[in-house]
Amino acid sequence: MIIHLKNETSKEKANELGVQSQSIVLHQNNAYVLITPSSLKEVPDYLQSYTEQSFYMDSDMQLSSKKYMPTTRNIQLGDALIGGSTKNTVMITGPCSVESEEQITACAELCIELGVKVLRAGCYKPRTSPYSFQGMGLEGLQLLARMREKYGLAVITEVRDATHIDEVIEYTDIIQVGAKAMYDQGILRKCGAIQKPVLIKRGFGTTLQEFVQASEFVLSGGNPNVVLCERGIRTFETKTRFTLDLCGVAYLKEYTNLPIILDPSHAMGYAYGIADLTRACTAMGIDGLLIETHPNPKVAKSDAAQQLNFEEFRNLYRSLEPVAKAVGHQIV
Amino acid sequence: MIIHLKNETSKEKANELGVQSQSIVLHQNNAYVLITPSSLKEVPDYLQSYTEQSFYMDSDMQLSSKKYMPTTRNIQLGDALIGGSTKNTVMITGPCSVESEEQITACAELCIELGVKVLRAGCYKPRTSPYSFQGMGLEGLQLLARMREKYGLAVITEVRDATHIDEVIEYTDIIQVGAKAMYDQGILRKCGAIQKPVLIKRGFGTTLQEFVQASEFVLSGGNPNVVLCERGIRTFETKTRFTLDLCGVAYLKEYTNLPIILDPSHAMGYAYGIADLTRACTAMGIDGLLIETHPNPKVAKSDAAQQLNFEEFRNLYRSLEPVAKAVGHQIV
Amino acid sequence: MIIHLKNETSKEKANELGVQSQSIVLHQNNAYVLITPSSLKEVPDYLQSYTEQSFYMDSDMQLSSKKYMPTTRNIQLGDALIGGSTKNTVMITGPCSVESEEQITACAELCIELGVKVLRAGCYKPRTSPYSFQGMGLEGLQLLARMREKYGLAVITEVRDATHIDEVIEYTDIIQVGAKAMYDQGILRKCGAIQKPVLIKRGFGTTLQEFVQASEFVLSGGNPNVVLCERGIRTFETKTRFTLDLCGVAYLKEYTNLPIILDPSHAMGYAYGIADLTRACTAMGIDGLLIETHPNPKVAKSDAAQQLNFEEFRNLYRSLEPVAKAVGHQIV
Amino acid sequence: MIIHLKNETSKEKANELGVQSQSIVLHQNNAYVLITPSSLKEVPDYLQSYTEQSFYMDSDMQLSSKKYMPTTRNIQLGDALIGGSTKNTVMITGPCSVESEEQITACAELCIELGVKVLRAGCYKPRTSPYSFQGMGLEGLQLLARMREKYGLAVITEVRDATHIDEVIEYTDIIQVGAKAMYDQGILRKCGAIQKPVLIKRGFGTTLQEFVQASEFVLSGGNPNVVLCERGIRTFETKTRFTLDLCGVAYLKEYTNLPIILDPSHAMGYAYGIADLTRACTAMGIDGLLIETHPNPKVAKSDAAQQLNFEEFRNLYRSLEPVAKAVGHQIV
């Protein structure tokens, strides 16, 4: 249950009521808000006189719920605004990993050429084997920061675990919580304490309920700027790397107030299907797209099979505007 | 391996060679074709002198493979032609089940109103419980036949098991092999012996490999008119009924020569997401769509939650043409 | 809801009440029983005066439910009795497919040597490719019948589709409804009309709810002799062929009155793990085991990787009695 | 590939060769070992003269592979030794969460009563909702340490994320890397730098390959004491909480040299099935069991449904010895 306390309620009183009701206390719009476990069905007597407004929730999808906030949140991703009434579909592109200044510069220049506003690239790679390329780490972050300075692009990179969350927050504009790290409370709680936008990827074994609840760690921490990213779930089918769950996206659009970005590159795992899937995602009227590109995918140090080369990406990018327009959106 | 025998090879010789090579013998374009198990890697010596052309296949996806026939098959679904170079996306609609003459007539008239050419409805329902509505059976088939006569619509219905395959073949224009029956060789072999188009739905626990191999039973039986239908697979996610596998569709488009139809109604299981998903499917440039509609979904005897009412369907239908056009297709 | 009608109710009246309540009418213990859809929550007024006893069910697991019959059914599998208070774990073994008289005779003699009472072997193989070995069909059934005559073994074989269900019923002692055919109403309804025991295998994409409901087609048709068989479900894990679902078995033991047989051979798909898994199944105190054996697995025409050779099977078999005994059971 | 360098190779030379071959350098038995990516198929020329012995591996399961070390590792868990030729099955029990000194003392005394040597309990709960009980944190760790001092039990607790790994290492005897944290390199790398045993739980969406590779982060960091724990994977079946993957356990036993512990409590999610499943696990001859017990499960702050009460646990525990004995093992 979300309980908006009356404006005059003091911080001390709010905290005292929070402890009593086992709630998280949030300060929002100059007033205090209690978020109780969803098992609470009615405002208890001792809270009645402090309550301005209350919202009953049938699960722990609370601040993220359309029942609480009926329109999609407006979130600024660099120069691109998404959600709300914008009808924007923001393109985010770049390589799987930062590999060198030359490589990331080429990707940044592709963004500039096409008008893409957000550059993505991994620095801390969440590889499943210790014997694979693990990313450039801090050096990669610094290269990304240089791209921002030089080209005015917003940059996004993935945080792999809580040991380097501070660096990622410092160097990037948007924090990506990766599919393998999205249950990590060390990361989520730090993301709740800042105001930079946070993109949470769905774990490949994660239910929609758990996925949305991960956002509640950030939202209830005080950061309202959360974006969800569907990137494919693990199923019995192995001809493709994962299975992009667009039925799940339909659910999220219906029930949550969080903007949704889709990552068909990781879902498919092969370059050949990505153009078709990206157009499908666009026709759903979603808020953003995350597509992997590389100047020369064949020599990429990670995810070689699924990255588009620049010519493939240009062709795809040009084909998206008509699709977006057909559903009343525009690519930004 | 597919081996085209020389034109002059007699039926007797072809059959003799077929037995020797453990092949299925197919008569096609006035010549005999042997389809050996894919484990055969080279044309054996005793076949060399009879061989006109041979196609090595690395799996039992053979006649359906783009390696054998590089362009998608052209198939006539009633008045609608799909596949090949048509760029057609055929709409198929109607209720989950035929429930009464009044109900199916209303659905047929909706087709006529909008220009939809193919009417679908179930007569033999593959329910998982014996205590649910099981369909009208033969009476339903006769009502569908009446719709064809009265309105000139092509009709498609599902065969549940081999006990009524003959009736379904007799009464309908397109045979639907349902998700729960698609391993049924009793059905598949009968479908191979006719020339009417056969739509095979992917089982919800079926790999793409098995799905395509089901078509090989029909194709190798002599019926080249097979259409595949993706309708959602069963995953750990239960907020939606199934998970529509568009990554799998990208695979099928890349590697098979069979037209592909998508059924977002069964995948989603809820009316609210179907419009978005149908537009996504359309933007993939697929060959057809199967959407459940009902004059009054609330009282439907099966699948009440997922059927669109007529107004919802009209709105959806009108929104599809711009999406199709954006990817160079047209709705037919 | 299951409603036992009073003894004096006539057949005509029972049928009339059945139509009125959309029920299946079953004759059992000299009285009529109505099985209504489980959505019915109370005995309707018009049935009150005819009702002897009623059982409310919250799902369409009805006749199979422990709420209806609190102890596991007693079923005779050839000379072996299972279920009830027997504490028997019956061993069933034999090759994946009947391949020749010599091969099946060797398997039958292994049964005799060890005291195994039920011989299994496939005649109609539900292969997913038309280019693989499809089984010996009727000839295989006749060989199995010969083994029964010669050795006094009970035989079980799988029915693949409804086109040969009559032959399978005629030639075998126990009818196996395979994992790919278990939704097939053409098969299930025929099995409901006989009294021979029916073993239903769980489909690899089938929920426990659907699995148990498949048994309801047979039970409500009038055949009380249904055995369930868990043989592995399809998951994201591909190092093993399927994933044996022992949690599901624990559920079935708790909530249903049907004996349960386990098939670790198909679940594992590799001979190396089968001994360990079979001992695990035995320690669960289940009613039976289905293990594939072959005189020479390397040359087997189907499932070569998972069949045990005779020496492996002898070693396994001997190791089972102590495990069974440790949980109060005996191998029969 | 694992390459044992000759004894005389200096640290500097080993590191230089490591950089050249993109290997991880490990010091073991007074010599250096290089672990190269498994894509390397042959010892390169420049390494030949330094190489004592080499082991080719076809995947990044390397140090954990039976091809490298053919017998299961011997690992000391408190007073209990597992693996190697011990034939021990170690019981680990305790509540889901430390809730109070009284509660954890009761659990510790149950261990003493029955002779159980390892006490488990969570302090940092990896809950999927911020509105649930999150564990007692450091206070819980201190209570566990007190149990060790008072009763001589070894204690194990789960690390949730990298922010508190140091505390968990300090206070416990065995480090548990939980199912949601097992890709966390911040945790895994710290575990590689110590010598305390590390129990890695399989993620519910994690393949066996990835699961074993997680152990490689610890092993290649220099800690040879890794135990794997299977606790159920997420499948389409929802009647039970997860699906215990015993086929996967058979695979791990065959191909890896790591001891395996099974956690049927989390797999099942309901107390009713745990006794049967625990006996099944025991009959597989595995190295350990992790069972949740609570003095009063109904009031437990987490996982209330699946914890056994003390009487249930006593009954279960007594039933295990005969099963273990039947497969040549003993419960310790």
mmCIF file with all atom_site columns, N, CA and C in Angstrom, chain D residues 141-160:
data_model
loop_
_atom_site.group_PDB
_atom_site.id
_atom_site.type_symbol
_atom_site.label_atom_id
_atom_site.label_alt_id
_atom_site.label_comp_id
_atom_site.label_asym_id
_atom_site.label_entity_id
_atom_site.label_seq_id
_atom_site.pdbx_PDB_ins_code
_atom_site.Cartn_x
_atom_site.Cartn_y
_atom_site.Cartn_z
_atom_site.occupancy
_atom_site.B_iso_or_equiv
_atom_site.pdbx_formal_charge
_atom_site.auth_seq_id
_atom_site.auth_comp_id
_atom_site.auth_asym_id
_atom_site.auth_atom_id
_atom_site.pdbx_PDB_model_num
ATOM 1  N N  . LEU D 1 141 ? 24.982 -12.338 11.506 1.00 0.00 ? 141 LEU D N  1
ATOM 2  C CA . LEU D 1 141 ? 26.304 -12.979 11.414 1.00 0.00 ? 141 LEU D CA 1
ATOM 3  C C  . LEU D 1 141 ? 26.890 -13.199 12.801 1.00 0.00 ? 141 LEU D C  1
ATOM 4  N N  . GLN D 1 142 ? 26.717 -12.195 13.661 1.00 0.00 ? 142 GLN D N  1
ATOM 5  C CA . GLN D 1 142 ? 27.274 -12.317 15.010 1.00 0.00 ? 142 GLN D CA 1
ATOM 6  C C  . GLN D 1 142 ? 26.571 -13.417 15.804 1.00 0.00 ? 142 GLN D C  1
ATOM 7  N N  . LEU D 1 143 ? 25.279 -13.547 15.585 1.00 0.00 ? 143 LEU D N  1
ATOM 8  C CA . LEU D 1 143 ? 24.556 -14.641 16.248 1.00 0.00 ? 143 LEU D CA 1
ATOM 9  C C  . LEU D 1 143 ? 25.048 -15.999 15.759 1.00 0.00 ? 143 LEU D C  1
ATOM 10 N N  . LEU D 1 144 ? 25.299 -16.101 14.470 1.00 0.00 ? 144 LEU D N  1
ATOM 11 C CA . LEU D 1 144 ? 25.826 -17.366 13.945 1.00 0.00 ? 144 LEU D CA 1
ATOM 12 C C  . LEU D 1 144 ? 27.196 -17.675 14.550 1.00 0.00 ? 144 LEU D C  1
ATOM 13 N N  . ALA D 1 145 ? 28.025 -16.652 14.668 1.00 0.00 ? 145 ALA D N  1
ATOM 14 C CA . ALA D 1 145 ? 29.355 -16.859 15.246 1.00 0.00 ? 145 ALA D CA 1
ATOM 15 C C  . ALA D 1 145 ? 29.227 -17.347 16.692 1.00 0.00 ? 145 ALA D C  1
ATOM 16 N N  . ARG D 1 146 ? 28.233 -16.803 17.389 1.00 0.00 ? 146 ARG D N  1
ATOM 17 C CA . ARG D 1 146 ? 28.022 -17.250 18.766 1.00 0.00 ? 146 ARG D CA 1
ATOM 18 C C  . ARG D 1 146 ? 27.629 -18.737 18.807 1.00 0.00 ? 146 ARG D C  1
ATOM 19 N N  . MET D 1 147 ? 26.846 -19.167 17.854 1.00 0.00 ? 147 MET D N  1
ATOM 20 C CA . MET D 1 147 ? 26.443 -20.581 17.797 1.00 0.00 ? 147 MET D CA 1
ATOM 21 C C  . MET D 1 147 ? 27.671 -21.469 17.586 1.00 0.00 ? 147 MET D C  1
ATOM 22 N N  . ARG D 1 148 ? 28.568 -21.008 16.752 1.00 0.00 ? 148 ARG D N  1
ATOM 23 C CA . ARG D 1 148 ? 29.794 -21.774 16.524 1.00 0.00 ? 148 ARG D CA 1
ATOM 24 C C  . ARG D 1 148 ? 30.585 -21.922 17.813 1.00 0.00 ? 148 ARG D C  1
ATOM 25 N N  . GLU D 1 149 ? 30.729 -20.769 18.511 1.00 0.00 ? 149 GLU D N  1
ATOM 26 C CA . GLU D 1 149 ? 31.498 -20.804 19.757 1.00 0.00 ? 149 GLU D CA 1
ATOM 27 C C  . GLU D 1 149 ? 30.836 -21.695 20.806 1.00 0.00 ? 149 GLU D C  1
ATOM 28 N N  . LYS D 1 150 ? 29.541 -21.536 20.917 1.00 0.00 ? 150 LYS D N  1
ATOM 29 C CA . LYS D 1 150 ? 28.824 -22.228 21.986 1.00 0.00 ? 150 LYS D CA 1
ATOM 30 C C  . LYS D 1 150 ? 28.701 -23.726 21.707 1.00 0.00 ? 150 LYS D C  1
ATOM 31 N N  . TYR D 1 151 ? 28.432 -24.092 20.431 1.00 0.00 ? 151 TYR D N  1
ATOM 32 C CA . TYR D 1 151 ? 28.090 -25.488 20.130 1.00 0.00 ? 151 TYR D CA 1
ATOM 33 C C  . TYR D 1 151 ? 29.128 -26.209 19.265 1.00 0.00 ? 151 TYR D C  1
ATOM 34 N N  . GLY D 1 152 ? 30.120 -25.481 18.813 1.00 0.00 ? 152 GLY D N  1
ATOM 35 C CA . GLY D 1 152 ? 31.116 -26.135 17.965 1.00 0.00 ? 152 GLY D CA 1
ATOM 36 C C  . GLY D 1 152 ? 30.623 -26.502 16.575 1.00 0.00 ? 152 GLY D C  1
ATOM 37 N N  . LEU D 1 153 ? 29.535 -25.876 16.156 1.00 0.00 ? 153 LEU D N  1
ATOM 38 C CA . LEU D 1 153 ? 29.017 -26.130 14.805 1.00 0.00 ? 153 LEU D CA 1
ATOM 39 C C  . LEU D 1 153 ? 29.765 -25.273 13.787 1.00 0.00 ? 153 LEU D C  1
ATOM 40 N N  . ALA D 1 154 ? 29.929 -25.798 12.580 1.00 0.00 ? 154 ALA D N  1
ATOM 41 C CA . ALA D 1 154 ? 30.372 -24.942 11.488 1.00 0.00 ? 154 ALA D CA 1
ATOM 42 C C  . ALA D 1 154 ? 29.147 -24.175 10.983 1.00 0.00 ? 154 ALA D C  1
ATOM 43 N N  . VAL D 1 155 ? 29.347 -22.930 10.572 1.00 0.00 ? 155 VAL D N  1
ATOM 44 C CA . VAL D 1 155 ? 28.190 -22.158 10.085 1.00 0.00 ? 155 VAL D CA 1
ATOM 45 C C  . VAL D 1 155 ? 28.405 -21.722 8.644  1.00 0.00 ? 155 VAL D C  1
ATOM 46 N N  . ILE D 1 156 ? 27.276 -21.677 7.932  1.00 0.00 ? 156 ILE D N  1
ATOM 47 C CA . ILE D 1 156 ? 27.284 -21.237 6.532  1.00 0.00 ? 156 ILE D CA 1
ATOM 48 C C  . ILE D 1 156 ? 26.177 -20.220 6.347  1.00 0.00 ? 156 ILE D C  1
ATOM 49 N N  . THR D 1 157 ? 26.484 -19.129 5.641  1.00 0.00 ? 157 THR D N  1
ATOM 50 C CA . THR D 1 157 ? 25.438 -18.155 5.325  1.00 0.00 ? 157 THR D CA 1
ATOM 51 C C  . THR D 1 157 ? 25.683 -17.622 3.927  1.00 0.00 ? 157 THR D C  1
ATOM 52 N N  . GLU D 1 158 ? 24.654 -17.006 3.388  1.00 0.00 ? 158 GLU D N  1
ATOM 53 C CA . GLU D 1 158 ? 24.683 -16.563 2.000  1.00 0.00 ? 158 GLU D CA 1
ATOM 54 C C  . GLU D 1 158 ? 25.167 -15.128 1.890  1.00 0.00 ? 158 GLU D C  1
ATOM 55 N N  . VAL D 1 159 ? 26.016 -14.895 0.898  1.00 0.00 ? 159 VAL D N  1
ATOM 56 C CA . VAL D 1 159 ? 26.376 -13.524 0.579  1.00 0.00 ? 159 VAL D CA 1
ATOM 57 C C  . VAL D 1 159 ? 25.437 -13.054 -0.534 1.00 0.00 ? 159 VAL D C  1
ATOM 58 N N  . ARG D 1 160 ? 24.831 -11.891 -0.333 1.00 0.00 ? 160 ARG D N  1
ATOM 59 C CA . ARG D 1 160 ? 23.817 -11.399 -1.280 1.00 0.00 ? 160 ARG D CA 1
ATOM 60 C C  . ARG D 1 160 ? 24.451 -10.567 -2.386 1.00 0.00 ? 160 ARG D C  1
#
